[in-house]
PDB file of C-alpha atoms in Angstrom:
ATOM      1  CA  UNK A 122     142.108  98.611 -96.156  1.00 96.00           C
ATOM      2  CA  UNK A 123     141.798 102.098 -97.568  1.00 97.00           C
ATOM      3  CA  UNK A 124     139.475 104.980 -98.144  1.00 98.00           C
ATOM      4  CA  UNK A 125     139.142 106.707-101.497  1.00 98.00           C
ATOM      5  CA  UNK A 126     137.752 110.197-101.937  1.00 98.00           C
ATOM      6  CA  UNK A 127     136.770 111.296-105.439  1.00 98.00           C
ATOM      7  CA  UNK A 128     136.644 115.033-106.138  1.00 97.00           C
ATOM      8  CA  UNK A 129     135.008 116.777-109.084  1.00 96.00           C
ATOM      9  CA  UNK A 130     137.520 118.538-111.275  1.00 95.00           C
ATOM     10  CA  UNK A 131     134.920 120.551-113.210  1.00 95.00           C
ATOM     11  CA  UNK A 132     134.235 122.967-110.335  1.00 92.00           C
ATOM     12  CA  UNK A 133     136.214 126.137-109.868  1.00 87.00           C
ATOM     13  CA  UNK A 134     137.234 125.819-106.256  1.00 88.00           C
ATOM     14  CA  UNK A 135     140.516 126.549-104.529  1.00 89.00           C
ATOM     15  CA  UNK A 136     142.761 123.909-102.976  1.00 91.00           C
ATOM     16  CA  UNK A 137     141.784 124.935 -99.433  1.00 92.00           C
ATOM     17  CA  UNK A 138     138.137 124.374-100.213  1.00 91.00           C
ATOM     18  CA  UNK A 139     138.916 121.100-101.974  1.00 94.00           C
ATOM     19  CA  UNK A 140     140.770 119.954 -98.855  1.00 95.00           C
ATOM     20  CA  UNK A 141     137.851 120.901 -96.589  1.00 94.00           C
ATOM     21  CA  UNK A 142     135.348 119.066 -98.816  1.00 94.00           C
ATOM     22  CA  UNK A 143     137.566 115.985 -98.930  1.00 96.00           C
ATOM     23  CA  UNK A 144     137.793 116.076 -95.138  1.00 96.00           C
ATOM     24  CA  UNK A 145     133.970 116.231 -94.937  1.00 95.00           C
ATOM     25  CA  UNK A 146     133.693 113.181 -97.181  1.00 97.00           C
ATOM     26  CA  UNK A 147     136.388 111.287 -95.315  1.00 96.00           C
ATOM     27  CA  UNK A 148     134.836 111.916 -91.918  1.00 95.00           C
ATOM     28  CA  UNK A 149     131.293 111.165 -93.090  1.00 95.00           C
ATOM     29  CA  UNK A 150     132.244 107.852 -94.706  1.00 97.00           C
ATOM     30  CA  UNK A 151     134.425 106.927 -91.716  1.00 96.00           C
ATOM     31  CA  UNK A 152     131.526 107.634 -89.356  1.00 94.00           C
ATOM     32  CA  UNK A 153     129.272 105.389 -91.395  1.00 96.00           C
ATOM     33  CA  UNK A 154     131.911 102.668 -91.191  1.00 97.00           C
ATOM     34  CA  UNK A 155     132.186 103.117 -87.405  1.00 94.00           C
ATOM     35  CA  UNK A 156     128.477 102.317 -87.163  1.00 95.00           C
ATOM     36  CA  UNK A 157     127.954  99.753 -89.883  1.00 96.00           C
ATOM     37  CA  UNK A 158     131.382  98.101 -90.214  1.00 96.00           C
ATOM     38  CA  UNK A 159     133.268  98.688 -86.946  1.00 97.00           C
ATOM     39  CA  UNK A 160     135.755  95.925 -87.731  1.00 97.00           C
ATOM     40  CA  UNK A 161     136.658  97.534 -91.055  1.00 97.00           C
ATOM     41  CA  UNK A 162     136.992 100.898 -89.371  1.00 96.00           C
ATOM     42  CA  UNK A 163     139.320  99.630 -86.627  1.00 96.00           C
ATOM     43  CA  UNK A 164     141.442  97.673 -89.057  1.00 97.00           C
ATOM     44  CA  UNK A 165     141.831 100.710 -91.317  1.00 96.00           C
ATOM     45  CA  UNK A 166     142.589 103.008 -88.415  1.00 92.00           C
ATOM     46  CA  UNK A 167     145.206 100.717 -86.913  1.00 92.00           C
ATOM     47  CA  UNK A 168     146.807 100.256 -90.337  1.00 91.00           C
ATOM     48  CA  UNK A 169     147.513 103.959 -90.869  1.00 88.00           C
ATOM     49  CA  UNK A 170     144.109 104.976 -92.261  1.00 92.00           C
ATOM     50  CA  UNK A 171     145.205 105.246 -95.881  1.00 94.00           C
ATOM     51  CA  UNK A 172     143.329 107.916 -97.807  1.00 95.00           C
ATOM     52  CA  UNK A 173     143.618 108.319-101.560  1.00 96.00           C
ATOM     53  CA  UNK A 174     142.222 111.346-103.373  1.00 97.00           C
ATOM     54  CA  UNK A 175     141.211 110.852-106.998  1.00 97.00           C
ATOM     55  CA  UNK A 176     139.528 112.814-109.792  1.00 97.00           C
ATOM     56  CA  UNK A 177     135.910 112.608-110.886  1.00 98.00           C
ATOM     57  CA  UNK A 178     135.028 114.417-114.089  1.00 97.00           C
ATOM     58  CA  UNK A 179     131.606 115.794-113.190  1.00 97.00           C
ATOM     59  CA  UNK A 180     128.433 115.436-111.135  1.00 96.00           C
ATOM     60  CA  UNK A 181     127.254 112.465-113.160  1.00 97.00           C
ATOM     61  CA  UNK A 182     130.376 110.469-112.465  1.00 97.00           C
ATOM     62  CA  UNK A 183     130.277 111.422-108.778  1.00 97.00           C
ATOM     63  CA  UNK A 184     126.694 110.177-108.398  1.00 97.00           C
ATOM     64  CA  UNK A 185     127.525 107.038-110.311  1.00 98.00           C
ATOM     65  CA  UNK A 186     130.431 106.260-107.944  1.00 98.00           C
ATOM     66  CA  UNK A 187     128.166 106.800-104.961  1.00 98.00           C
ATOM     67  CA  UNK A 188     125.484 104.475-106.367  1.00 98.00           C
ATOM     68  CA  UNK A 189     128.028 101.752-107.072  1.00 98.00           C
ATOM     69  CA  UNK A 190     129.467 102.009-103.564  1.00 98.00           C
ATOM     70  CA  UNK A 191     125.969 101.813-102.055  1.00 97.00           C
ATOM     71  CA  UNK A 192     125.118  98.791-104.193  1.00 98.00           C
ATOM     72  CA  UNK A 193     128.325  97.103-103.035  1.00 98.00           C
ATOM     73  CA  UNK A 194     127.367  97.850 -99.403  1.00 97.00           C
ATOM     74  CA  UNK A 195     130.515  99.871 -98.806  1.00 98.00           C
ATOM     75  CA  UNK A 196     130.506 102.761 -96.340  1.00 98.00           C
ATOM     76  CA  UNK A 197     130.164 105.917 -98.425  1.00 98.00           C
ATOM     77  CA  UNK A 198     129.067 109.529 -98.318  1.00 97.00           C
ATOM     78  CA  UNK A 199     128.375 112.168-100.943  1.00 97.00           C
ATOM     79  CA  UNK A 200     129.080 115.745 -99.894  1.00 95.00           C
ATOM     80  CA  UNK A 201     127.000 118.696-101.039  1.00 92.00           C
ATOM     81  CA  UNK A 202     128.364 122.149-100.441  1.00 83.00           C
ATOM     82  CA  UNK A 203     126.403 124.501 -98.198  1.00 76.00           C
ATOM     83  CA  UNK A 204     127.027 127.125-100.883  1.00 72.00           C
ATOM     84  CA  UNK A 205     128.086 129.915 -98.555  1.00 67.00           C
ATOM     85  CA  UNK A 206     131.136 130.889-100.549  1.00 71.00           C
ATOM     86  CA  UNK A 207     132.280 129.557-103.897  1.00 76.00           C
ATOM     87  CA  UNK A 208     129.419 127.324-105.064  1.00 79.00           C
ATOM     88  CA  UNK A 209     125.646 127.117-105.431  1.00 82.00           C
ATOM     89  CA  UNK A 210     123.948 125.528-102.396  1.00 83.00           C
ATOM     90  CA  UNK A 211     123.603 121.781-102.749  1.00 86.00           C
ATOM     91  CA  UNK A 212     126.364 121.346-105.314  1.00 89.00           C
ATOM     92  CA  UNK A 213     127.828 117.845-104.878  1.00 95.00           C
ATOM     93  CA  UNK A 214     131.605 118.171-104.632  1.00 96.00           C
ATOM     94  CA  UNK A 215     133.022 114.811-103.642  1.00 97.00           C
ATOM     95  CA  UNK A 216     132.325 111.282-102.562  1.00 98.00           C
ATOM     96  CA  UNK A 217     134.058 109.257 -99.874  1.00 98.00           C
ATOM     97  CA  UNK A 218     134.161 105.452-100.171  1.00 98.00           C
ATOM     98  CA  UNK A 219     135.437 103.205 -97.433  1.00 98.00           C
ATOM     99  CA  UNK A 220     137.275 102.281 -95.329  1.00 98.00           C
ATOM    100  CA  UNK A 221     136.956  98.908 -97.022  1.00 98.00           C
ATOM    101  CA  UNK A 222     139.244  96.356 -98.600  1.00 97.00           C
ATOM    102  CA  UNK A 223     141.472  97.580-101.428  1.00 97.00           C
ATOM    103  CA  UNK A 224     139.887  95.107-103.836  1.00 98.00           C
ATOM    104  CA  UNK A 225     136.300  96.093-103.149  1.00 98.00           C
ATOM    105  CA  UNK A 226     137.087  99.793-103.617  1.00 98.00           C
ATOM    106  CA  UNK A 227     139.283  99.278-106.678  1.00 97.00           C
ATOM    107  CA  UNK A 228     136.306  97.695-108.450  1.00 97.00           C
ATOM    108  CA  UNK A 229     134.611 101.087-108.234  1.00 98.00           C
ATOM    109  CA  UNK A 230     137.407 103.664-108.367  1.00 97.00           C
ATOM    110  CA  UNK A 231     140.335 101.711-109.800  1.00 95.00           C
ATOM    111  CA  UNK A 232     140.242 103.549-113.132  1.00 96.00           C
ATOM    112  CA  UNK A 233     140.333 107.060-111.652  1.00 97.00           C
ATOM    113  CA  UNK A 234     143.490 109.157-111.664  1.00 97.00           C
ATOM    114  CA  UNK A 235     145.090 110.623-108.561  1.00 95.00           C
ATOM    115  CA  UNK A 236     144.208 114.249-107.923  1.00 95.00           C
TER     116      UNK A 236
ATOM    117  CA  UNK B 249     131.773 125.744 -83.411  1.00 96.00           C
ATOM    118  CA  UNK B 250     134.354 125.057 -86.032  1.00 97.00           C
ATOM    119  CA  UNK B 251     137.460 123.116 -86.838  1.00 98.00           C
ATOM    120  CA  UNK B 252     140.551 124.734 -88.348  1.00 98.00           C
ATOM    121  CA  UNK B 253     143.238 122.805 -90.178  1.00 98.00           C
ATOM    122  CA  UNK B 254     146.565 124.552 -90.808  1.00 98.00           C
ATOM    123  CA  UNK B 255     148.708 123.258 -93.680  1.00 97.00           C
ATOM    124  CA  UNK B 256     152.371 123.971 -94.323  1.00 96.00           C
ATOM    125  CA  UNK B 257     152.921 125.906 -97.522  1.00 95.00           C
ATOM    126  CA  UNK B 258     156.683 125.310 -97.617  1.00 95.00           C
ATOM    127  CA  UNK B 259     156.356 121.666 -98.706  1.00 92.00           C
ATOM    128  CA  UNK B 260     156.170 120.634-102.328  1.00 87.00           C
ATOM    129  CA  UNK B 261     153.085 118.468-102.306  1.00 88.00           C
ATOM    130  CA  UNK B 262     150.207 118.254-104.755  1.00 89.00           C
ATOM    131  CA  UNK B 263     146.639 119.250-103.966  1.00 91.00           C
ATOM    132  CA  UNK B 264     145.469 115.645-103.729  1.00 92.00           C
ATOM    133  CA  UNK B 265     148.065 114.911-101.087  1.00 91.00           C
ATOM    134  CA  UNK B 266     147.259 118.154 -99.267  1.00 94.00           C
ATOM    135  CA  UNK B 267     143.604 117.114 -99.206  1.00 95.00           C
ATOM    136  CA  UNK B 268     144.445 113.661 -97.818  1.00 94.00           C
ATOM    137  CA  UNK B 269     146.672 115.143 -95.095  1.00 94.00           C
ATOM    138  CA  UNK B 270     143.972 117.665 -94.148  1.00 96.00           C
ATOM    139  CA  UNK B 271     141.470 114.817 -93.927  1.00 96.00           C
ATOM    140  CA  UNK B 272     143.861 112.922 -91.594  1.00 95.00           C
ATOM    141  CA  UNK B 273     144.134 115.977 -89.342  1.00 97.00           C
ATOM    142  CA  UNK B 274     140.404 116.622 -89.385  1.00 97.00           C
ATOM    143  CA  UNK B 275     139.529 113.054 -88.493  1.00 95.00           C
ATOM    144  CA  UNK B 276     142.212 112.762 -85.793  1.00 95.00           C
ATOM    145  CA  UNK B 277     141.183 115.994 -84.062  1.00 97.00           C
ATOM    146  CA  UNK B 278     137.488 115.083 -84.382  1.00 96.00           C
ATOM    147  CA  UNK B 279     138.167 111.685 -82.811  1.00 94.00           C
ATOM    148  CA  UNK B 280     139.923 113.327 -79.900  1.00 96.00           C
ATOM    149  CA  UNK B 281     136.917 115.621 -79.462  1.00 97.00           C
ATOM    150  CA  UNK B 282     134.546 112.632 -79.548  1.00 94.00           C
ATOM    151  CA  UNK B 283     136.406 111.208 -76.553  1.00 95.00           C
ATOM    152  CA  UNK B 284     137.368 114.303 -74.565  1.00 96.00           C
ATOM    153  CA  UNK B 285     134.652 116.814 -75.518  1.00 96.00           C
ATOM    154  CA  UNK B 286     131.645 114.851 -76.790  1.00 97.00           C
ATOM    155  CA  UNK B 287     129.339 117.846 -76.338  1.00 97.00           C
ATOM    156  CA  UNK B 288     131.550 120.002 -78.541  1.00 97.00           C
ATOM    157  CA  UNK B 289     131.728 117.254 -81.136  1.00 96.00           C
ATOM    158  CA  UNK B 290     127.959 116.774 -81.308  1.00 96.00           C
ATOM    159  CA  UNK B 291     127.278 120.491 -81.441  1.00 97.00           C
ATOM    160  CA  UNK B 292     129.772 120.945 -84.271  1.00 96.00           C
ATOM    161  CA  UNK B 293     128.439 117.951 -86.161  1.00 92.00           C
ATOM    162  CA  UNK B 294     124.832 119.036 -85.893  1.00 92.00           C
ATOM    163  CA  UNK B 295     125.781 122.558 -86.969  1.00 91.00           C
ATOM    164  CA  UNK B 296     127.268 121.491 -90.295  1.00 88.00           C
ATOM    165  CA  UNK B 297     130.798 120.609 -89.090  1.00 92.00           C
ATOM    166  CA  UNK B 298     132.481 123.742 -90.406  1.00 94.00           C
ATOM    167  CA  UNK B 299     136.064 123.131 -91.505  1.00 95.00           C
ATOM    168  CA  UNK B 300     138.414 125.958 -92.411  1.00 96.00           C
ATOM    169  CA  UNK B 301     141.781 125.291 -94.055  1.00 97.00           C
ATOM    170  CA  UNK B 302     144.512 127.883 -93.458  1.00 97.00           C
ATOM    171  CA  UNK B 303     148.200 128.361 -94.230  1.00 97.00           C
ATOM    172  CA  UNK B 304     151.128 127.738 -91.912  1.00 98.00           C
ATOM    173  CA  UNK B 305     154.507 128.959 -93.100  1.00 97.00           C
ATOM    174  CA  UNK B 306     156.734 126.118 -91.884  1.00 97.00           C
ATOM    175  CA  UNK B 307     157.314 123.335 -89.369  1.00 96.00           C
ATOM    176  CA  UNK B 308     158.062 125.796 -86.564  1.00 97.00           C
ATOM    177  CA  UNK B 309     154.745 127.550 -86.938  1.00 97.00           C
ATOM    178  CA  UNK B 310     152.917 124.230 -87.180  1.00 97.00           C
ATOM    179  CA  UNK B 311     154.425 122.969 -83.911  1.00 97.00           C
ATOM    180  CA  UNK B 312     153.724 126.302 -82.257  1.00 98.00           C
ATOM    181  CA  UNK B 313     150.041 126.101 -83.233  1.00 98.00           C
ATOM    182  CA  UNK B 314     149.839 122.574 -81.856  1.00 98.00           C
ATOM    183  CA  UNK B 315     151.416 123.591 -78.544  1.00 98.00           C
ATOM    184  CA  UNK B 316     149.055 126.533 -78.157  1.00 98.00           C
ATOM    185  CA  UNK B 317     146.030 124.351 -78.860  1.00 98.00           C
ATOM    186  CA  UNK B 318     147.221 121.769 -76.320  1.00 97.00           C
ATOM    187  CA  UNK B 319     147.813 124.476 -73.717  1.00 98.00           C
ATOM    188  CA  UNK B 320     144.291 125.781 -74.319  1.00 98.00           C
ATOM    189  CA  UNK B 321     142.921 122.230 -73.859  1.00 97.00           C
ATOM    190  CA  UNK B 322     141.411 122.164 -77.344  1.00 98.00           C
ATOM    191  CA  UNK B 323     141.117 118.892 -79.260  1.00 98.00           C
ATOM    192  CA  UNK B 324     144.029 118.857 -81.699  1.00 98.00           C
ATOM    193  CA  UNK B 325     146.240 116.593 -83.767  1.00 97.00           C
ATOM    194  CA  UNK B 326     149.479 117.037 -85.647  1.00 97.00           C
ATOM    195  CA  UNK B 327     149.928 114.841 -88.714  1.00 95.00           C
ATOM    196  CA  UNK B 328     153.258 113.418 -89.788  1.00 92.00           C
ATOM    197  CA  UNK B 329     153.497 111.918 -93.214  1.00 83.00           C
ATOM    198  CA  UNK B 330     154.341 108.238 -93.537  1.00 76.00           C
ATOM    199  CA  UNK B 331     156.772 109.327 -96.254  1.00 72.00           C
ATOM    200  CA  UNK B 332     155.839 106.688 -98.785  1.00 67.00           C
ATOM    201  CA  UNK B 333     155.555 109.060-101.704  1.00 71.00           C
ATOM    202  CA  UNK B 334     156.363 112.763-101.780  1.00 75.00           C
ATOM    203  CA  UNK B 335     157.992 113.452 -98.388  1.00 79.00           C
ATOM    204  CA  UNK B 336     160.568 112.198 -95.884  1.00 82.00           C
ATOM    205  CA  UNK B 337     159.043 109.875 -93.245  1.00 83.00           C
ATOM    206  CA  UNK B 338     157.839 111.806 -90.191  1.00 85.00           C
ATOM    207  CA  UNK B 339     157.536 115.170 -91.915  1.00 89.00           C
ATOM    208  CA  UNK B 340     154.806 117.113 -90.119  1.00 95.00           C
ATOM    209  CA  UNK B 341     152.352 118.420 -92.714  1.00 96.00           C
ATOM    210  CA  UNK B 342     149.348 119.874 -90.918  1.00 97.00           C
ATOM    211  CA  UNK B 343     147.590 120.429 -87.640  1.00 98.00           C
ATOM    212  CA  UNK B 344     143.887 120.068 -86.888  1.00 98.00           C
ATOM    213  CA  UNK B 345     142.372 122.146 -84.069  1.00 98.00           C
ATOM    214  CA  UNK B 346     138.826 121.660 -82.831  1.00 98.00           C
ATOM    215  CA  UNK B 347     135.927 121.289 -83.039  1.00 98.00           C
ATOM    216  CA  UNK B 348     135.740 124.040 -80.463  1.00 98.00           C
ATOM    217  CA  UNK B 349     134.151 127.470 -80.142  1.00 97.00           C
ATOM    218  CA  UNK B 350     135.052 130.006 -82.826  1.00 97.00           C
ATOM    219  CA  UNK B 351     136.508 132.349 -80.208  1.00 97.00           C
ATOM    220  CA  UNK B 352     138.810 129.803 -78.620  1.00 98.00           C
ATOM    221  CA  UNK B 353     140.209 128.742 -82.001  1.00 98.00           C
ATOM    222  CA  UNK B 354     140.505 132.285 -83.347  1.00 97.00           C
ATOM    223  CA  UNK B 355     142.846 133.105 -80.477  1.00 97.00           C
ATOM    224  CA  UNK B 356     145.279 130.596 -81.953  1.00 98.00           C
ATOM    225  CA  UNK B 357     144.694 130.678 -85.717  1.00 97.00           C
ATOM    226  CA  UNK B 358     142.876 133.991 -86.234  1.00 95.00           C
ATOM    227  CA  UNK B 359     145.842 135.626 -87.962  1.00 96.00           C
ATOM    228  CA  UNK B 360     146.371 132.866 -90.535  1.00 97.00           C
ATOM    229  CA  UNK B 361     145.260 133.249 -94.141  1.00 97.00           C
ATOM    230  CA  UNK B 362     142.903 130.855 -95.915  1.00 95.00           C
ATOM    231  CA  UNK B 363     144.640 128.264 -98.069  1.00 95.00           C
TER     232      UNK B 363
END
């Protein structure tokens, strides 16, 4: 079991902000799993809650990943920035997918490079 | 209400790994809040779940922050890396504090710079 978070690399944001956005995505997708797939969530948590952060090229790819995860019925969340500091309000920054089985997530994000 | 995650800047780890470690800390501290301070958790969540990522200089400062947060009875979690990739097993990488009131967290992390 793992969780993958894809982050846009075409936005000019610092590593602290990237980390905060990734944490938003991780928590939001994990919360969805707690509700909709409690067994997956517990199994992931007990197994060390692996989190992998990968690169998405732009907004289009981010939305595409989110759609594919939804279609596959995986827990997922897309994060839009509140826009208070470095970005325009509503800018999507990252997508969290899982926790779910490695195989089911790899079908969606397996070709993306590590951030 | 906010959550602050302090990350060591003396470790040689990439931004993807930093983001994953910050997400671990955020989720672990949020889970503790869910159990011990559900009102704080809900209030933070409904208010946009602010997350601020700041710098800690080294392991000593990280452990000091954790002790202060524990003493102040704030939800908190210290994250040690499993050591599978870039670090020695058990290396503490970051600390998550809160969600809690801005004032109570600022007493502990108010002097730290944004990552």
